[in-house]
Short mmCIF file of C-alpha atoms and ligand atoms in Angstrom, two decimals:
data_model
loop_
_atom_site.label_atom_id
_atom_site.label_comp_id
_atom_site.label_asym_id
_atom_site.label_seq_id
_atom_site.Cartn_x
_atom_site.Cartn_y
_atom_site.Cartn_z
CA MET A 77 14.08 -21.45 -10.12
CA GLY A 78 12.04 -19.05 -8.31
CA ARG A 79 9.82 -16.59 -10.23
CA LEU A 80 11.55 -13.52 -9.24
CA GLU A 81 15.26 -14.78 -10.50
CA GLY A 82 17.03 -11.88 -11.77
CA LYS A 83 14.82 -9.02 -9.96
CA VAL A 84 16.12 -6.60 -7.49
CA ALA A 85 13.59 -5.46 -4.64
CA ILE A 86 12.99 -2.59 -2.29
CA VAL A 87 11.22 -3.30 0.85
CA THR A 88 10.48 -0.23 3.06
CA GLY A 89 9.90 -1.21 6.66
CA GLY A 90 11.13 -4.74 6.04
CA GLY A 91 12.37 -4.80 9.36
CA SER A 92 9.49 -6.68 11.21
CA GLY A 93 6.04 -7.43 10.41
CA VAL A 94 4.46 -7.74 7.03
CA GLY A 95 7.43 -6.14 5.47
CA ARG A 96 9.79 -8.65 6.73
CA GLU A 97 7.72 -11.65 5.24
CA HIS A 98 7.70 -9.63 1.92
CA ALA A 99 11.20 -9.69 1.96
CA LEU A 100 11.89 -12.88 2.87
CA LEU A 101 9.27 -14.60 0.18
CA LEU A 102 10.56 -12.17 -2.63
CA ALA A 103 13.88 -13.34 -1.89
CA SER A 104 12.84 -17.00 -1.66
CA GLU A 105 11.59 -16.23 -5.04
CA GLY A 106 15.04 -15.45 -6.35
CA ALA A 107 15.13 -11.85 -5.80
CA LYS A 108 17.65 -9.57 -4.66
CA ILE A 109 16.56 -7.51 -1.41
CA VAL A 110 17.35 -3.93 -0.42
CA VAL A 111 15.84 -4.18 2.93
CA ASN A 112 14.94 -0.54 4.42
CA ASP A 113 13.92 0.14 8.10
CA LEU A 114 14.97 2.63 10.90
CA GLY A 115 17.02 0.73 12.80
CA ASN A 116 19.06 -3.01 13.30
CA ASN A 117 15.93 -5.06 12.25
CA ALA A 118 16.30 -3.97 8.68
CA GLU A 119 20.17 -5.87 9.00
CA SER A 120 18.44 -8.87 10.89
CA THR A 121 15.98 -9.35 8.01
CA ALA A 122 19.11 -8.95 5.15
CA GLU A 123 20.79 -11.53 7.79
CA GLU A 124 18.12 -14.06 7.64
CA ILE A 125 17.59 -14.15 3.75
CA ARG A 126 21.86 -14.22 3.49
CA ASP A 127 21.48 -17.02 6.07
CA SER A 128 18.84 -18.91 3.81
CA GLY A 129 21.30 -18.61 0.94
CA GLY A 130 19.97 -15.17 -0.75
CA GLU A 131 21.53 -12.11 -1.73
CA ALA A 132 20.00 -8.80 0.62
CA ILE A 133 21.70 -5.63 2.09
CA SER A 134 20.13 -3.46 4.86
CA VAL A 135 19.81 0.64 3.90
CA LEU A 136 18.59 2.55 7.23
CA GLY A 137 16.57 5.54 6.43
CA ASP A 138 13.42 7.10 7.32
CA VAL A 139 11.24 7.35 4.23
CA ALA A 140 9.32 10.49 5.10
CA LYS A 141 13.07 12.09 4.00
CA TRP A 142 12.93 12.98 0.40
CA GLU A 143 16.78 11.80 0.19
CA THR A 144 15.96 8.15 1.31
CA GLY A 145 14.16 7.11 -1.56
CA GLU A 146 17.24 8.09 -3.86
CA LYS A 147 19.41 6.34 -1.15
CA LEU A 148 17.39 3.07 -1.97
CA VAL A 149 17.76 3.16 -5.47
CA ALA A 150 21.39 4.03 -5.30
CA ALA A 151 22.10 1.09 -3.09
CA ALA A 152 20.18 -1.20 -5.22
CA VAL A 153 21.76 -0.55 -8.28
CA ASP A 154 25.19 0.00 -6.96
CA SER A 155 24.79 -3.71 -5.15
CA PHE A 156 22.69 -5.57 -7.75
CA GLY A 157 22.84 -3.50 -11.13
CA ASP A 158 18.96 -2.51 -11.05
CA VAL A 159 15.35 -2.05 -9.32
CA HIS A 160 12.53 -3.59 -10.47
CA ILE A 161 10.17 -3.85 -7.45
CA LEU A 162 9.29 -1.29 -5.00
CA ILE A 163 7.16 -2.60 -1.94
CA ASN A 164 6.32 0.74 -0.37
CA ASN A 165 5.49 -0.53 3.54
CA ALA A 166 6.86 1.49 5.91
CA GLY A 167 4.09 2.60 8.71
CA ILE A 168 3.08 3.65 12.29
CA LEU A 169 0.04 4.53 14.10
CA ARG A 170 -0.72 7.63 15.87
CA ASP A 171 -4.05 7.23 16.78
CA ALA A 172 -6.57 9.87 18.48
CA MET A 173 -9.92 11.10 17.55
CA SER A 174 -10.29 13.91 15.63
CA PHE A 175 -10.83 16.30 18.61
CA SER A 176 -7.86 14.96 20.56
CA MET A 177 -5.47 14.90 17.97
CA THR A 178 -2.44 16.94 18.06
CA GLU A 179 -0.18 18.80 14.85
CA GLU A 180 2.44 16.31 15.43
CA GLN A 181 0.50 13.25 15.35
CA PHE A 182 -1.24 14.24 12.42
CA ASP A 183 1.90 15.49 10.60
CA GLU A 184 3.95 12.25 11.43
CA VAL A 185 1.80 9.92 10.25
CA ILE A 186 1.05 11.75 6.88
CA ALA A 187 4.83 11.84 6.62
CA VAL A 188 5.96 8.39 7.02
CA HIS A 189 2.62 7.21 5.05
CA LEU A 190 1.35 9.18 2.21
CA LYS A 191 4.98 11.08 1.95
CA GLY A 192 7.06 8.19 2.37
CA HIS A 193 5.35 6.39 -0.51
CA PHE A 194 5.68 9.13 -2.57
CA VAL A 195 9.50 9.50 -1.76
CA CYS A 196 10.10 6.22 -2.87
CA ALA A 197 8.12 6.16 -5.55
CA ARG A 198 9.34 9.18 -6.98
CA ALA A 199 13.08 7.91 -6.58
CA VAL A 200 12.16 4.80 -8.37
CA ALA A 201 10.06 6.69 -11.38
CA VAL A 202 13.10 8.99 -12.07
CA TYR A 203 15.07 6.05 -12.40
CA TRP A 204 12.78 3.79 -14.30
CA ARG A 205 11.66 6.46 -16.87
CA ASP A 206 15.56 7.06 -17.66
CA ALA A 207 16.21 3.25 -18.05
CA ALA A 208 13.20 3.02 -20.53
CA LYS A 209 14.47 5.93 -22.45
CA SER A 210 17.57 4.19 -22.78
CA GLY A 211 15.56 0.83 -24.44
CA SER A 212 14.95 -1.29 -21.16
CA GLU A 213 11.78 -2.77 -21.52
CA THR A 214 11.85 -4.80 -18.37
CA PRO A 215 8.78 -5.15 -16.03
CA ARG A 216 8.81 -2.98 -12.94
CA ARG A 217 6.39 -3.02 -9.96
CA ILE A 218 5.38 -0.90 -7.04
CA ILE A 219 3.37 -2.41 -4.44
CA HIS A 220 2.06 0.17 -2.01
CA THR A 221 0.52 -0.64 1.41
CA SER A 222 -3.26 0.89 2.65
CA SER A 223 -5.33 -0.25 4.86
CA GLU A 224 -9.22 -0.90 5.81
CA SER A 225 -9.02 2.39 7.22
CA GLY A 226 -8.03 3.94 4.46
CA LEU A 227 -10.51 2.13 2.47
CA PHE A 228 -13.59 3.40 4.64
CA GLY A 229 -12.54 5.88 7.10
CA GLY A 230 -11.36 4.11 10.76
CA PRO A 231 -12.47 6.48 13.63
CA ALA A 232 -9.73 7.39 15.40
CA GLN A 233 -7.54 7.57 12.63
CA SER A 234 -7.90 10.81 10.90
CA ASN A 235 -4.12 10.87 9.70
CA TYR A 236 -3.67 7.32 9.23
CA ALA A 237 -6.97 6.75 7.17
CA SER A 238 -6.32 9.76 5.23
CA ALA A 239 -3.09 9.06 4.50
CA LYS A 240 -3.83 5.68 3.41
CA GLY A 241 -6.64 6.72 1.27
CA GLY A 242 -4.50 9.00 -0.29
CA ILE A 243 -2.26 6.21 -1.05
CA LEU A 244 -4.97 4.51 -2.93
CA THR A 245 -5.20 7.49 -5.13
CA LEU A 246 -1.70 8.06 -5.32
CA SER A 247 -1.58 4.47 -7.19
CA ILE A 248 -3.42 5.28 -9.64
CA THR A 249 -2.06 8.24 -10.90
CA LEU A 250 1.57 6.78 -10.20
CA GLY A 251 0.29 4.23 -12.73
CA ARG A 252 -1.49 6.72 -15.37
CA GLU A 253 1.93 8.16 -15.41
CA LEU A 254 4.66 5.31 -15.28
CA SER A 255 2.47 2.35 -17.25
CA LYS A 256 4.55 3.56 -20.21
CA TYR A 257 7.26 2.30 -18.75
CA GLY A 258 6.39 -0.99 -18.13
CA VAL A 259 5.26 -0.11 -14.28
CA THR A 260 2.64 -1.63 -12.49
CA THR A 261 1.23 -0.06 -9.21
CA ASN A 262 -1.05 -2.05 -7.13
CA VAL A 263 -2.28 -1.80 -3.48
CA VAL A 264 -2.49 -4.15 -0.57
CA ALA A 265 -4.59 -3.63 2.74
CA PRO A 266 -3.23 -6.36 4.90
CA ARG A 267 -4.80 -8.04 7.96
CA ALA A 268 -2.21 -9.15 10.14
CA ARG A 269 -0.68 -9.77 13.65
CA THR A 270 2.33 -7.20 13.97
CA GLY A 271 3.87 -4.44 16.01
CA LEU A 272 1.06 -2.49 15.14
CA THR A 273 -1.61 -4.40 15.89
CA ASP A 274 -0.73 -6.92 18.18
CA TYR A 275 -2.66 -5.63 21.03
CA ILE A 276 -5.89 -6.59 19.06
CA GLN A 277 -6.99 -9.92 21.10
CA SER A 278 -8.90 -11.30 18.32
CA MET A 279 -5.60 -11.50 16.15
CA ALA A 280 -3.78 -13.59 18.31
CA ALA A 281 -2.23 -17.17 17.14
CA PRO A 282 -4.46 -19.95 17.78
CA ASP A 283 -3.32 -21.90 21.02
CA ASN A 284 -3.36 -24.95 18.57
CA PRO A 285 -0.36 -24.95 16.60
CA GLU A 286 -2.35 -27.28 14.04
CA GLU A 287 -4.63 -25.05 13.52
CA PHE A 288 -4.45 -22.27 10.25
CA ASP A 289 -3.01 -19.08 11.93
CA VAL A 290 -5.44 -16.51 10.25
CA TYR A 291 -3.48 -13.44 11.43
CA ASP A 292 0.11 -14.62 10.59
CA PRO A 293 1.66 -11.76 8.88
CA ALA A 294 3.37 -14.15 5.99
CA ASN A 295 -0.46 -15.10 4.75
CA VAL A 296 -0.17 -11.38 3.24
CA SER A 297 3.04 -11.88 1.00
CA PRO A 298 1.90 -14.70 -1.70
CA PHE A 299 0.01 -12.29 -3.28
CA VAL A 300 2.32 -9.57 -2.91
CA VAL A 301 5.03 -11.34 -4.57
CA TRP A 302 2.45 -12.54 -7.36
CA LEU A 303 1.49 -9.15 -8.38
CA CYS A 304 5.33 -8.49 -8.56
CA THR A 305 5.59 -11.54 -11.11
CA ASP A 306 5.72 -10.97 -15.31
CA GLU A 307 2.65 -12.91 -14.76
CA ALA A 308 0.65 -9.98 -13.29
CA GLN A 309 1.61 -7.48 -15.63
CA GLU A 310 -2.33 -6.90 -16.83
CA VAL A 311 -3.35 -6.05 -13.06
CA ASN A 312 -2.51 -1.94 -12.61
CA GLY A 313 -3.87 0.16 -10.21
CA GLN A 314 -6.12 -2.05 -8.45
CA ALA A 315 -6.44 -2.50 -4.49
CA PHE A 316 -6.70 -5.65 -2.76
CA ILE A 317 -7.50 -6.35 1.35
CA VAL A 318 -5.32 -9.27 1.84
CA GLY A 319 -4.90 -11.44 5.03
CA GLY A 320 -5.56 -15.28 6.33
CA SER A 321 -6.64 -17.30 3.26
CA GLY A 322 -8.85 -14.33 1.82
CA ILE A 323 -7.99 -12.09 -1.02
CA TRP A 324 -10.42 -9.22 -1.62
CA TRP A 325 -10.46 -7.30 -5.22
CA MET A 326 -11.77 -3.84 -4.02
CA ARG A 327 -13.24 -0.86 -5.58
CA ASN A 328 -14.53 2.34 -4.55
CA TRP A 329 -15.76 6.32 -5.18
CA SER A 330 -18.23 4.83 -8.28
CA HIS A 331 -20.65 7.03 -9.89
CA GLN A 332 -23.78 6.44 -7.82
CA ASN A 333 -26.72 9.10 -9.51
CA SER A 334 -26.58 12.26 -11.35
CA VAL A 335 -29.14 15.23 -12.36
CA LYS A 336 -28.10 17.90 -14.50
CA LEU A 337 -29.86 21.65 -15.85
CA ASP A 338 -29.86 22.39 -19.41
CA ALA A 339 -26.97 24.72 -19.31
CA GLU A 340 -27.68 26.66 -16.30
CA ARG A 341 -26.34 27.27 -12.63
CA TRP A 342 -27.78 25.34 -9.87
CA THR A 343 -30.14 27.23 -7.09
CA LEU A 344 -30.66 26.38 -3.75
CA THR A 345 -34.14 26.16 -4.35
CA ASN A 346 -33.58 24.25 -7.61
CA ILE A 347 -31.54 21.62 -5.65
CA ASP A 348 -34.41 21.50 -3.07
CA ASP A 349 -36.69 20.42 -6.05
CA HIS A 350 -34.35 17.94 -7.19
CA ARG A 351 -33.53 16.52 -4.40
CA GLU A 352 -35.67 13.36 -4.65
CA LEU A 353 -34.51 12.48 -8.08
CA LEU A 354 -30.83 12.99 -6.87
CA PHE A 355 -30.84 10.79 -3.83
CA GLY A 356 -34.39 9.09 -4.09
CA ASP A 357 -34.49 6.03 -1.71
CA LEU A 358 -30.52 5.58 -1.53
CA GLU A 359 -28.70 5.55 1.79
CA THR A 360 -27.20 9.10 2.44
CA GLY A 361 -25.74 8.64 5.95
CA ILE A 362 -21.99 7.72 6.73
CA PRO A 363 -21.12 4.95 4.29
CA LYS A 364 -20.81 1.52 6.08
CA PHE A 365 -17.59 0.48 7.24
CA ASP A 366 -17.75 -2.68 4.69
CA ALA A 367 -15.01 -4.62 5.48
CA PRO A 368 -15.26 -8.09 3.87
CA PRO A 369 -15.36 -10.88 6.65
CA PHE A 370 -12.67 -13.44 7.27
CA SER A 371 -15.17 -16.55 6.72
N1 NAD B 48 -0.78 -5.26 10.66
C1 NAD B 48 -2.04 -4.86 10.01
O1 NAD B 48 -3.00 -5.42 10.46
C2 NAD B 48 -2.24 -4.13 8.92
C3 NAD B 48 -3.70 -3.60 8.61
C4 NAD B 48 -3.34 -2.47 7.86
C5 NAD B 48 -2.48 -2.11 7.49
N2 NAD B 48 -0.89 -1.93 7.80
C6 NAD B 48 0.04 -1.46 6.99
O2 NAD B 48 1.17 -2.40 6.87
C7 NAD B 48 2.34 -1.72 6.93
C8 NAD B 48 3.27 -2.70 7.29
O3 NAD B 48 2.82 -2.75 8.95
P1 NAD B 48 3.52 -3.87 10.04
O4 NAD B 48 1.76 -4.00 10.50
O5 NAD B 48 3.80 -4.97 9.44
O6 NAD B 48 3.86 -3.03 11.68
P2 NAD B 48 5.25 -3.30 12.01
O7 NAD B 48 5.21 -2.28 12.99
O8 NAD B 48 5.69 -4.65 12.26
O9 NAD B 48 5.90 -2.63 10.57
C9 NAD B 48 6.35 -1.81 10.15
C10 NAD B 48 7.72 -1.23 9.56
O10 NAD B 48 7.71 -0.04 9.44
C11 NAD B 48 9.10 0.49 9.99
N3 NAD B 48 8.71 1.90 9.80
C12 NAD B 48 8.44 2.82 10.45
N4 NAD B 48 8.36 4.30 10.18
C13 NAD B 48 9.49 4.21 9.18
C14 NAD B 48 9.94 5.25 8.32
N5 NAD B 48 9.46 6.52 8.85
N6 NAD B 48 10.73 4.85 7.71
C15 NAD B 48 11.49 3.51 7.42
N7 NAD B 48 10.43 2.76 8.38
C16 NAD B 48 9.94 2.77 8.97
C17 NAD B 48 8.98 0.59 11.54
O11 NAD B 48 10.33 -0.10 12.12
C18 NAD B 48 8.10 -1.09 11.07
O12 NAD B 48 9.79 -2.51 11.44
C19 NAD B 48 2.42 -0.45 7.30
O13 NAD B 48 1.97 0.28 6.65
C20 NAD B 48 0.77 -0.90 8.43
O14 NAD B 48 0.08 0.71 8.15
C21 NAD B 48 -0.87 -3.43 8.35
#
């Protein structure tokens, strides 16, 4: 018996990279899968699952389009009777420094990542709220995909970093809204060699096939799939970097320090006078790109 027997999962961008690995592992744990992508690779993943004895269908569609979310939920319910898990994973890169970025590059990335995550989350939220109102108490899961660029602000990625940063906050908002319907929502920032990153030399597969392949995208999926199990019900609104043999639990935007007057508005001079109290010896420059090391 797999850990996800009886569950139905939608995986966006499941035709390649980490999305494909998530779909395969979810299926091997017994989940029925709706594989979404833009092209034929969605059906290749679905076929691979069926060839291994699992159940899967493919549904083409651009996650940046409102109707795609509804189409994916309808396909899951029509084919498999329900939907329990949404893996928001589809993504693209259009890197450029802010001073060189075009409007098209900015809009496209925000649309696929930030809007795309919301479009699919909204569609399952509608279905899950109705199901809960009809008495369902089944656990439901959303796993979103962010990035270290979204956590720390990657250079040449104002479009991608802000979309991925927005996804971190979107997840918490969805958690506040949907927890009462049995939904947990968590974010994973993967580290993997895929179509998006295969130009990075340091992520290449090891020459020695015996050696652990740190950047194999399949390394990301076990934690994602674990978050989908009933055992992870108490983990909600959290964010993790996952890759190689590591899982890093992340937290950000905590309260640093404060100053407060006694029921009066600040003046610039007053701020000058309190500057030392607010900042003290603390670092006030660009925050460190604090990516945890692999070893
Ligand atoms: N690979 C990494 O190290 C890494 C790091 C940080 C974040 N991520 C994120 O992981 C996710 C998966 O990326 P990957 O690395 O597997 O890359 P990938 O290119 O292999 O996979 C992305 C998939 O999303 C699909 N896709 C793109 N736009 C889509 C759209 N509008 N609608 C539906 N599908 C669409 C692509 O066709 C592709 O199959 C992305 O959200 C990416 O930003 C990856």
